[in-house]
XYZ file of C-alpha atoms in Angstrom:
558
model
C 19.329 13.566 -6.014
C 17.896 16.529 -7.850
C 14.644 18.454 -7.901
C 12.842 19.258 -11.134
C 10.277 22.026 -10.807
C 7.278 22.272 -13.102
C 5.002 25.175 -13.855
C 1.626 24.652 -12.250
C -1.432 26.387 -13.659
C -3.224 27.163 -10.447
C -2.269 28.645 -7.127
C -0.947 25.876 -4.882
C -0.415 27.001 -1.425
C -1.651 27.550 1.950
C 0.714 29.246 4.355
C 3.171 26.949 6.140
C 1.810 28.023 9.478
C -1.828 27.412 8.600
C -3.613 26.595 11.812
C -4.510 22.998 12.613
C -8.106 23.944 13.266
C -8.416 25.527 9.829
C -7.257 22.423 7.971
C -9.332 20.249 10.238
C -12.411 22.237 9.252
C -11.547 21.930 5.568
C -11.395 18.154 5.504
C -13.240 16.688 8.467
C -16.411 15.884 6.561
C -14.925 12.919 4.699
C -12.317 11.529 7.008
C -13.280 9.230 9.846
C -12.554 8.365 13.467
C -9.839 10.423 15.108
C -9.676 13.105 12.461
C -11.387 15.649 14.689
C -8.542 14.960 17.148
C -5.393 15.888 15.188
C -3.153 14.399 17.876
C -3.954 10.807 16.826
C -3.109 8.514 13.932
C -6.082 6.204 14.499
C -6.057 3.934 11.442
C -3.809 2.623 8.684
C -4.084 5.665 6.353
C -5.073 7.914 9.315
C -8.471 8.684 7.757
C -11.071 6.821 5.751
C -10.140 8.678 2.579
C -6.570 7.248 2.596
C -4.893 10.666 2.577
C -2.008 9.858 4.971
C -2.189 13.508 6.011
C -1.664 14.864 9.514
C -2.910 18.437 10.101
C -0.290 19.002 12.836
C 1.987 21.974 12.103
C 4.188 22.401 15.173
C 6.971 20.861 13.085
C 7.027 22.910 9.895
C 9.156 24.294 7.100
C 10.673 26.924 9.353
C 11.937 24.618 12.106
C 12.223 21.107 10.640
C 15.984 21.584 10.268
C 16.129 21.292 14.082
C 14.277 17.944 14.127
C 16.170 15.320 16.142
C 15.722 11.816 17.504
C 13.313 11.712 20.461
C 13.447 7.940 20.955
C 14.076 4.668 19.129
C 12.391 1.302 19.521
C 14.087 -1.841 18.231
C 11.426 -4.567 18.204
C 13.666 -7.619 17.980
C 14.114 -9.533 14.724
C 16.056 -7.460 12.191
C 16.185 -9.792 9.208
C 12.893 -8.682 7.677
C 12.823 -5.003 8.555
C 9.758 -2.970 9.482
C 6.952 -2.618 6.948
C 4.188 -1.406 9.257
C 2.368 1.888 9.625
C 2.084 2.498 13.404
C -1.211 3.497 15.025
C -1.336 6.158 17.771
C -4.392 6.770 19.937
C -4.381 8.915 23.104
C -0.638 8.747 23.667
C -0.218 5.017 23.007
C 1.472 3.629 19.887
C 0.506 0.199 18.546
C 2.533 -1.556 15.869
C 3.843 -4.868 14.609
C 7.172 -6.286 13.506
C 8.206 -9.387 11.567
C 6.589 -12.692 12.551
C 3.480 -10.927 13.912
C 5.221 -9.552 17.005
C 2.823 -6.870 18.286
C 3.775 -4.136 20.769
C 2.227 -1.140 22.523
C 4.480 1.758 23.485
C 4.274 5.030 25.337
C 4.201 7.303 22.282
C 6.140 10.081 24.079
C 8.982 7.957 25.459
C 9.017 4.613 23.639
C 8.575 2.685 26.883
C 7.034 -0.755 26.280
C 3.513 -1.114 27.718
C 2.839 -4.647 26.489
C 3.907 -7.196 23.907
C 2.130 -10.040 22.170
C 3.805 -12.862 20.255
C 1.360 -15.330 18.703
C 1.999 -19.045 18.595
C 2.106 -19.482 14.829
C 1.538 -22.732 12.988
C 4.962 -24.133 11.963
C 3.671 -24.130 8.390
C 4.628 -20.440 8.148
C 8.298 -21.442 7.878
C 7.519 -23.068 4.527
C 5.600 -20.164 2.987
C 7.091 -17.968 0.261
C 5.570 -14.768 1.704
C 6.301 -15.521 5.373
C 7.280 -12.982 8.092
C 6.029 -9.682 6.591
C 3.482 -7.672 8.621
C 2.253 -4.259 7.460
C 0.360 -3.108 10.521
C -2.418 -3.462 13.070
C -5.931 -2.035 13.350
C -7.231 -0.532 16.601
C -10.880 -0.013 17.525
C -13.771 -1.247 19.657
C -11.344 -1.709 22.570
C -9.255 -4.158 20.561
C -6.078 -4.453 18.516
C -6.591 -6.609 15.421
C -4.019 -8.404 13.299
C -4.077 -10.621 10.241
C -1.706 -13.469 10.990
C 0.922 -15.260 8.957
C -0.895 -18.551 9.517
C -4.213 -17.341 8.082
C -6.111 -15.998 11.103
C -7.739 -12.788 12.280
C -6.759 -12.228 15.910
C -8.179 -9.716 18.404
C -6.208 -8.482 21.430
C -7.322 -6.427 24.402
C -6.263 -2.849 23.625
C -5.141 -2.155 27.206
C -3.315 -5.395 28.031
C -2.472 -7.191 24.785
C -4.274 -10.321 25.976
C -5.695 -12.452 23.177
C -9.506 -12.233 23.111
C -10.354 -14.358 20.089
C -8.749 -16.005 17.075
C -10.526 -17.117 13.893
C -8.862 -19.443 11.384
C -9.868 -18.313 7.898
C -7.525 -19.978 5.409
C -6.449 -23.578 4.977
C -2.826 -22.828 4.247
C -1.752 -26.248 3.004
C -4.751 -26.548 0.695
C -4.580 -22.913 -0.469
C -0.941 -22.472 -1.415
C 0.058 -20.785 1.818
C -2.545 -17.981 1.556
C -1.960 -15.726 4.560
C -2.528 -12.199 5.837
C 0.450 -9.890 5.313
C -1.628 -6.732 5.934
C -3.939 -5.716 8.771
C -7.699 -6.280 8.418
C -9.729 -3.070 8.479
C -12.870 -2.023 10.343
C -16.141 -1.162 8.611
C -18.478 -0.557 11.541
C -18.619 -3.877 13.375
C -17.270 -5.760 10.334
C -13.587 -6.654 10.187
C -12.437 -7.430 6.638
C -9.280 -8.227 4.727
C -7.763 -10.283 1.927
C -4.867 -12.704 1.657
C -1.800 -13.264 -0.443
C -2.178 -15.754 -3.297
C -2.150 -13.972 -6.643
C 0.862 -16.006 -7.756
C -0.514 -19.353 -6.597
C -2.943 -21.783 -8.339
C -5.770 -21.085 -5.879
C -9.017 -19.136 -5.577
C -8.129 -15.890 -3.801
C -10.585 -14.598 -1.196
C -11.613 -11.618 0.917
C -12.908 -12.452 4.385
C -15.158 -10.633 6.846
C -15.883 -11.429 10.491
C -17.813 -9.855 13.345
C -15.291 -7.488 14.927
C -16.528 -8.222 18.458
C -16.726 -12.008 18.337
C -14.632 -13.143 15.377
C -17.579 -15.029 13.892
C -17.471 -15.257 10.093
C -19.987 -13.028 8.302
C -19.096 -13.355 4.611
C -16.411 -14.559 2.185
C -15.866 -13.141 -1.305
C -14.178 -15.293 -3.971
C -12.145 -13.060 -6.292
C -12.054 -15.249 -9.448
C -15.696 -14.923 -10.530
C -17.636 -18.114 -11.262
C -18.205 -17.310 -14.938
C -17.103 -19.565 -17.852
C -16.847 -16.564 -20.179
C -14.383 -14.965 -17.781
C -12.561 -18.204 -16.880
C -12.680 -20.901 -19.581
C -12.699 -24.541 -18.530
C -11.598 -25.032 -14.944
C -9.013 -22.200 -15.031
C -10.892 -20.341 -12.290
C -9.869 -22.990 -9.755
C -6.225 -22.018 -10.370
C -6.901 -18.343 -11.102
C -5.036 -16.776 -8.201
C -6.329 -13.355 -7.342
C -5.869 -11.910 -3.873
C -6.344 -8.670 -1.966
C -3.071 -8.412 -0.111
C -3.157 -4.723 0.868
C -5.607 -3.001 3.230
C -8.871 -1.816 1.729
C -10.582 1.435 2.659
C -14.078 2.115 3.950
C -16.555 4.894 3.168
C -18.938 5.195 6.151
C -21.250 7.556 4.273
C -22.269 4.744 1.908
C -21.198 1.716 3.975
C -18.898 0.737 1.110
C -15.604 -1.140 1.169
C -13.124 -0.278 -1.589
C -10.482 -2.930 -2.108
C -8.162 -3.760 -4.991
C -7.267 -7.232 -6.188
C -4.123 -8.811 -7.575
C -3.104 -10.406 -10.849
C -4.432 -13.663 -12.220
C -2.374 -16.853 -12.188
C -0.226 -17.896 -13.959
C 1.153 -14.364 -13.957
C 2.836 -14.149 -17.366
C 1.078 -16.796 -19.462
C -2.567 -16.649 -20.521
C -2.832 -19.700 -22.772
C -5.290 -21.453 -20.439
C -7.235 -18.383 -19.256
C -8.179 -16.402 -22.362
C -11.057 -14.477 -20.764
C -11.061 -11.186 -18.908
C -10.457 -13.083 -15.623
C -12.781 -11.096 -13.370
C -12.379 -10.032 -10.594
C -8.567 -9.987 -10.784
C -6.726 -6.687 -11.338
C -9.934 -4.960 -10.266
C -11.093 -2.244 -7.876
C -14.104 -3.644 -6.013
C -16.807 -1.665 -4.226
C -18.443 -4.073 -1.778
C -21.359 -3.704 0.586
C -19.757 -3.838 4.021
C -22.533 -5.900 5.612
C -23.040 -8.514 2.899
C -19.874 -8.495 0.789
C -21.963 -8.135 -2.378
C -20.549 -6.174 -5.319
C -21.915 -2.656 -5.703
C -19.683 -1.956 -8.682
C -16.324 -3.004 -10.056
C -13.697 -1.534 -12.327
C -11.320 -4.037 -13.909
C -8.224 -2.053 -14.829
C -6.276 -4.834 -16.562
C -8.494 -7.448 -18.218
C -6.630 -10.739 -18.752
C -3.653 -9.400 -16.759
C -0.510 -11.107 -18.090
C 2.100 -8.686 -16.690
C 1.550 -9.096 -12.918
C -0.120 -5.671 -12.813
C -2.131 -5.878 -9.611
C -4.844 -3.383 -8.748
C -4.116 -3.884 -5.048
C -2.990 -0.348 -4.168
C -4.845 2.208 -2.032
C -8.085 3.856 -3.113
C -7.738 7.592 -2.522
C -10.925 9.644 -2.082
C -10.388 13.298 -3.025
C -12.637 16.236 -3.974
C -13.370 16.392 -7.696
C -14.332 19.371 -9.818
C -18.053 18.758 -9.324
C -17.732 19.008 -5.548
C -18.133 15.286 -5.009
C -15.426 12.809 -4.029
C -13.560 10.946 -6.746
C -11.807 7.644 -6.239
C -8.198 7.870 -7.444
C -6.360 4.603 -7.941
C -2.816 3.872 -9.107
C -2.305 0.546 -10.847
C 1.069 -1.159 -11.102
C 0.683 -0.777 -14.867
C 1.715 2.894 -14.709
C -1.689 4.552 -15.060
C -3.857 6.381 -12.538
C -7.603 5.736 -12.838
C -10.005 8.458 -11.640
C -13.528 7.183 -10.987
C -16.854 8.216 -9.562
C -16.737 6.647 -6.105
C -20.456 5.852 -6.169
C -20.642 3.866 -9.415
C -17.084 3.392 -10.718
C -17.648 5.323 -13.942
C -14.468 6.776 -15.440
C -13.697 10.448 -14.934
C -10.117 10.386 -16.216
C -7.036 8.246 -16.673
C -3.489 9.590 -16.780
C -0.006 8.177 -17.279
C 2.015 8.007 -14.089
C 5.250 6.342 -15.134
C 7.702 7.875 -17.603
C 8.552 4.555 -19.302
C 5.608 2.486 -20.509
C 5.277 0.084 -23.436
C 2.896 -2.654 -22.252
C 0.064 -0.745 -23.970
C -0.319 2.322 -26.182
C -2.357 3.960 -23.449
C -5.614 3.759 -21.491
C -8.897 5.103 -22.844
C -9.966 7.739 -20.276
C -13.650 7.101 -21.047
C -13.696 3.305 -20.826
C -10.652 2.696 -18.652
C -9.546 -0.106 -21.002
C -5.988 -0.514 -22.294
C -5.270 0.514 -25.874
C -3.426 -2.121 -27.954
C -1.955 -4.126 -25.078
C 1.385 -5.806 -25.801
C 0.853 -9.263 -24.292
C 3.632 -11.682 -23.379
C 3.773 -14.575 -25.865
C 4.675 -18.161 -25.046
C 8.296 -18.925 -25.891
C 9.195 -15.334 -26.722
C 11.253 -12.874 -24.698
C 9.767 -9.392 -24.532
C 10.719 -6.142 -22.847
C 7.870 -4.694 -20.787
C 7.737 -1.394 -18.939
C 6.961 -0.969 -16.111
C 8.343 -4.082 -14.433
C 6.493 -6.695 -12.381
C 6.932 -4.621 -9.181
C 5.032 -1.826 -10.857
C 5.364 1.859 -11.600
C 5.499 2.093 -7.814
C 5.811 -0.597 -5.194
C 2.999 -1.026 -2.649
C 4.318 1.821 -0.469
C 1.562 4.435 -0.266
C 1.329 8.057 -1.341
C -0.090 11.002 0.643
C -2.526 13.818 -0.185
C -2.432 17.340 1.296
C -5.840 19.124 1.181
C -4.098 22.477 1.442
C -1.829 22.124 -1.592
C -4.346 19.787 -3.271
C -1.373 17.669 -4.334
C -0.789 13.926 -4.129
C 2.773 12.931 -3.238
C 3.882 9.490 -4.377
C 6.975 7.528 -5.393
C 7.749 5.980 -8.759
C 10.240 3.533 -10.204
C 11.536 3.667 -13.768
C 12.491 0.021 -14.272
C 11.572 -2.505 -16.976
C 11.857 -6.286 -17.296
C 12.630 -8.880 -19.942
C 10.122 -11.727 -19.631
C 10.093 -15.079 -21.390
C 6.563 -16.433 -21.126
C 6.178 -20.197 -20.774
C 3.344 -22.616 -20.282
C 3.624 -24.039 -16.782
C 1.629 -26.793 -15.192
C 0.340 -25.609 -11.802
C 2.141 -27.157 -8.866
C 0.117 -27.315 -5.692
C 2.154 -26.755 -2.579
C 2.638 -24.557 0.406
C 5.281 -22.389 -1.284
C 4.498 -23.055 -4.949
C 4.433 -20.179 -7.418
C 2.810 -20.457 -10.832
C 4.373 -17.556 -12.706
C 4.103 -18.820 -16.273
C 7.621 -17.904 -17.313
C 11.025 -19.433 -17.924
C 13.027 -16.263 -17.299
C 12.581 -12.732 -15.990
C 15.257 -10.044 -15.653
C 14.832 -6.469 -14.438
C 16.649 -3.928 -16.556
C 17.062 -0.271 -17.485
C 14.445 1.434 -19.664
C 15.558 1.744 -23.315
C 18.269 4.390 -23.632
C 18.024 5.418 -19.963
C 19.332 4.490 -16.538
C 16.829 2.939 -14.155
C 16.061 5.152 -11.169
C 13.257 6.306 -8.877
C 11.512 9.486 -7.857
C 9.127 11.299 -5.535
C 6.547 13.347 -7.388
C 3.759 15.829 -6.605
C 0.638 15.657 -8.791
C -2.886 16.915 -9.101
C -4.549 13.541 -8.503
C -7.505 14.299 -10.798
C -5.689 15.661 -13.855
C -2.178 14.251 -13.396
C -0.644 17.718 -13.680
C 2.866 17.490 -12.201
C 4.046 20.190 -9.782
C 7.524 18.867 -9.034
C 9.657 15.727 -8.987
C 12.749 14.657 -7.020
C 15.032 11.975 -8.511
C 16.636 9.122 -6.531
C 19.438 6.760 -7.511
C 17.226 3.809 -6.502
C 13.432 3.723 -6.175
C 12.315 4.664 -2.649
C 10.216 1.931 -1.010
C 8.861 3.926 1.938
C 5.341 5.258 2.129
C 4.841 9.025 2.252
C 3.480 11.376 4.944
C 2.073 14.860 4.293
C 1.586 17.344 7.164
C -0.114 20.619 7.953
C 3.348 22.091 8.472
C 3.914 21.985 4.720
C 6.163 18.926 4.848
C 6.451 15.716 2.849
C 8.207 12.980 4.826
C 9.698 9.785 3.384
C 12.856 7.655 3.234
C 15.039 5.861 0.699
C 16.610 2.422 0.391
C 19.962 3.574 1.778
C 18.305 4.577 5.033
C 18.278 8.338 4.489
C 15.101 9.961 5.829
C 13.869 13.224 4.303
C 11.584 16.194 4.829
C 10.698 18.075 1.635
C 8.854 21.334 1.072
C 5.351 20.324 -0.041
C 5.106 23.283 -2.431
C 8.278 22.821 -4.462
C 10.112 19.630 -3.427
C 13.060 21.452 -1.882
C 14.922 19.291 0.641
C 14.640 20.773 4.136
C 16.033 17.983 6.366
C 17.706 14.601 6.195
C 18.826 11.958 8.677
C 20.778 8.750 8.039
C 18.982 5.953 9.897
C 21.442 3.280 8.759
C 18.961 0.940 7.034
C 16.407 1.571 4.320
C 12.842 2.740 4.951
C 10.014 0.376 3.935
C 7.094 1.198 6.256
C 4.697 4.104 6.748
C 5.788 7.370 8.427
C 3.183 9.039 10.658
C 2.777 12.137 12.823
C 0.989 12.566 16.159
C 1.078 14.683 19.297
C 1.340 13.872 23.017
C 0.941 16.513 25.739
C 1.125 19.298 23.175
C 4.299 18.054 21.478
C 4.355 16.844 17.878
C 6.307 13.744 16.864
C 7.128 12.172 13.514
C 7.679 8.395 13.543
C 9.396 6.573 10.664
C 9.832 2.772 10.573
C 13.228 1.764 9.137
C 14.751 -1.515 8.017
C 14.337 -3.011 4.557
C 12.030 -5.981 4.245
C 9.975 -7.985 1.718
C 10.998 -9.458 -1.614
C 10.978 -6.177 -3.544
C 14.569 -5.090 -2.773
C 15.798 -8.543 -3.831
C 13.937 -8.402 -7.148
C 15.376 -4.960 -7.832
C 19.019 -6.130 -7.667
C 18.816 -6.974 -11.377
C 18.626 -3.259 -12.147
C 20.345 -2.002 -8.992
C 23.145 -4.430 -7.960
C 24.221 -2.032 -5.198
C 21.187 -3.162 -3.204
C 23.107 -6.331 -2.304
C 25.407 -4.237 -0.108
C 22.667 -2.439 1.836
C 22.526 -3.297 5.555
C 19.542 -4.884 7.242
C 17.855 -3.404 10.266
C 14.628 -2.920 12.154
C 14.147 0.261 14.153
C 11.235 2.612 14.746
C 12.741 6.124 14.683
C 10.752 8.898 16.377
C 11.653 12.579 15.965
C 10.645 15.896 17.519
C 11.676 19.554 17.693
C 12.466 21.230 21.015
């Protein structure tokens, strides 16, 4: 691994020991519940603006080399790793493991306070995307999950007792559409989307009353528009919203990204723009109606979802911009109030699916579409310029820290009749192989960028693309992990490695930081999971030898 430093035009830093109260004052206006209390990690991204930033600075650049294991929790099943981002509120940690196993722990000791294991419909054993769970949501005295058999479930926050359960998807009729990510709160509305972008279905986003579980609205992602979906292609159009959305309480707006259209790599039967797939949606939280939309990949034929997080950061005019990374290797910078383009910049180093993106219109320039019966090399690959693991923004450095993967794929597009079934995939191809970029060796990196301009501050190279999310802290640290199970703390200003720990199995979930009784902790879920590592073996055969695991590692400094 090596660090490449870049000249950066403006002054970056705040001092490593910048007080928690100072940073809290800088950013509290646009954050959300729990941000005024820096000891908590109260929601999936910690704050409404999706920064994944903790202002805590007790663990910092000066002492992180002394960071050691405080406690470890092994939640049971190890075959599918840990993909979740834990939640911590008032000294209690809430999280979830494979197969929707939910647990509450004493956040200082790891002692189990309660567990909940749902009785899942046996149909989940037949589903392609089964077992993965990315987290829980806590609020209104409840712990909420999206289940692997298509339900929203509410548990009592203190006891783990089930309070209500609402069945939202018909899994056998909808290709096994399920919830792999936690639903999010928008006031008293609980909302979330399902898997299904690779299935011949109509993908949906659901909303229920957070107190009762009663349905309030449902949004169908493939828009009912014959210009967008010729013939009856909409009925098989796929589309999903499989990652958590974010919520802006100042405007009562939900921001949520959607997946690719189906079939993924063949467009012969869907020659429209295929709204609202590969789109960032701004929805009214109460009604689910569209306030605005930004389709990043019209007629997506590369599996370039727009499902990733919507980051809200200060822009040059003093307002908040919405910054969104697409799997296609470009970052789209938009006005959060109307979706108008402010900028677009290239994120990945290797890109040939289009000549570029027009920063004024947000549309691709000369896209290089897959063609039926032909084999083409496309960069980036179907997993994207980054996998779904999230980046982090530090308001002190004004930098966004995020991973990337430099991997391409050879795809042979093929016309494929849709097959309805619980685990059916309609990919529209006869062959796909991940491979090195032309003239280079495939690898991965962690980079630091100005999220508005794309100006790079530094970049650290990895042998294989890291699949962990990233944490930024007020102590000047950037925390993450790699596929071999090595956990890292980097200097937020220059990318210098300050600490590492071998956890034994790769990191796939979301690291967090919190404090209990005046002591700061950093928690990092470990254990590879999901299909991404398996797909990557084409370019990185060494992945086959990586060990499984499932352990929540928690660290502190004495």
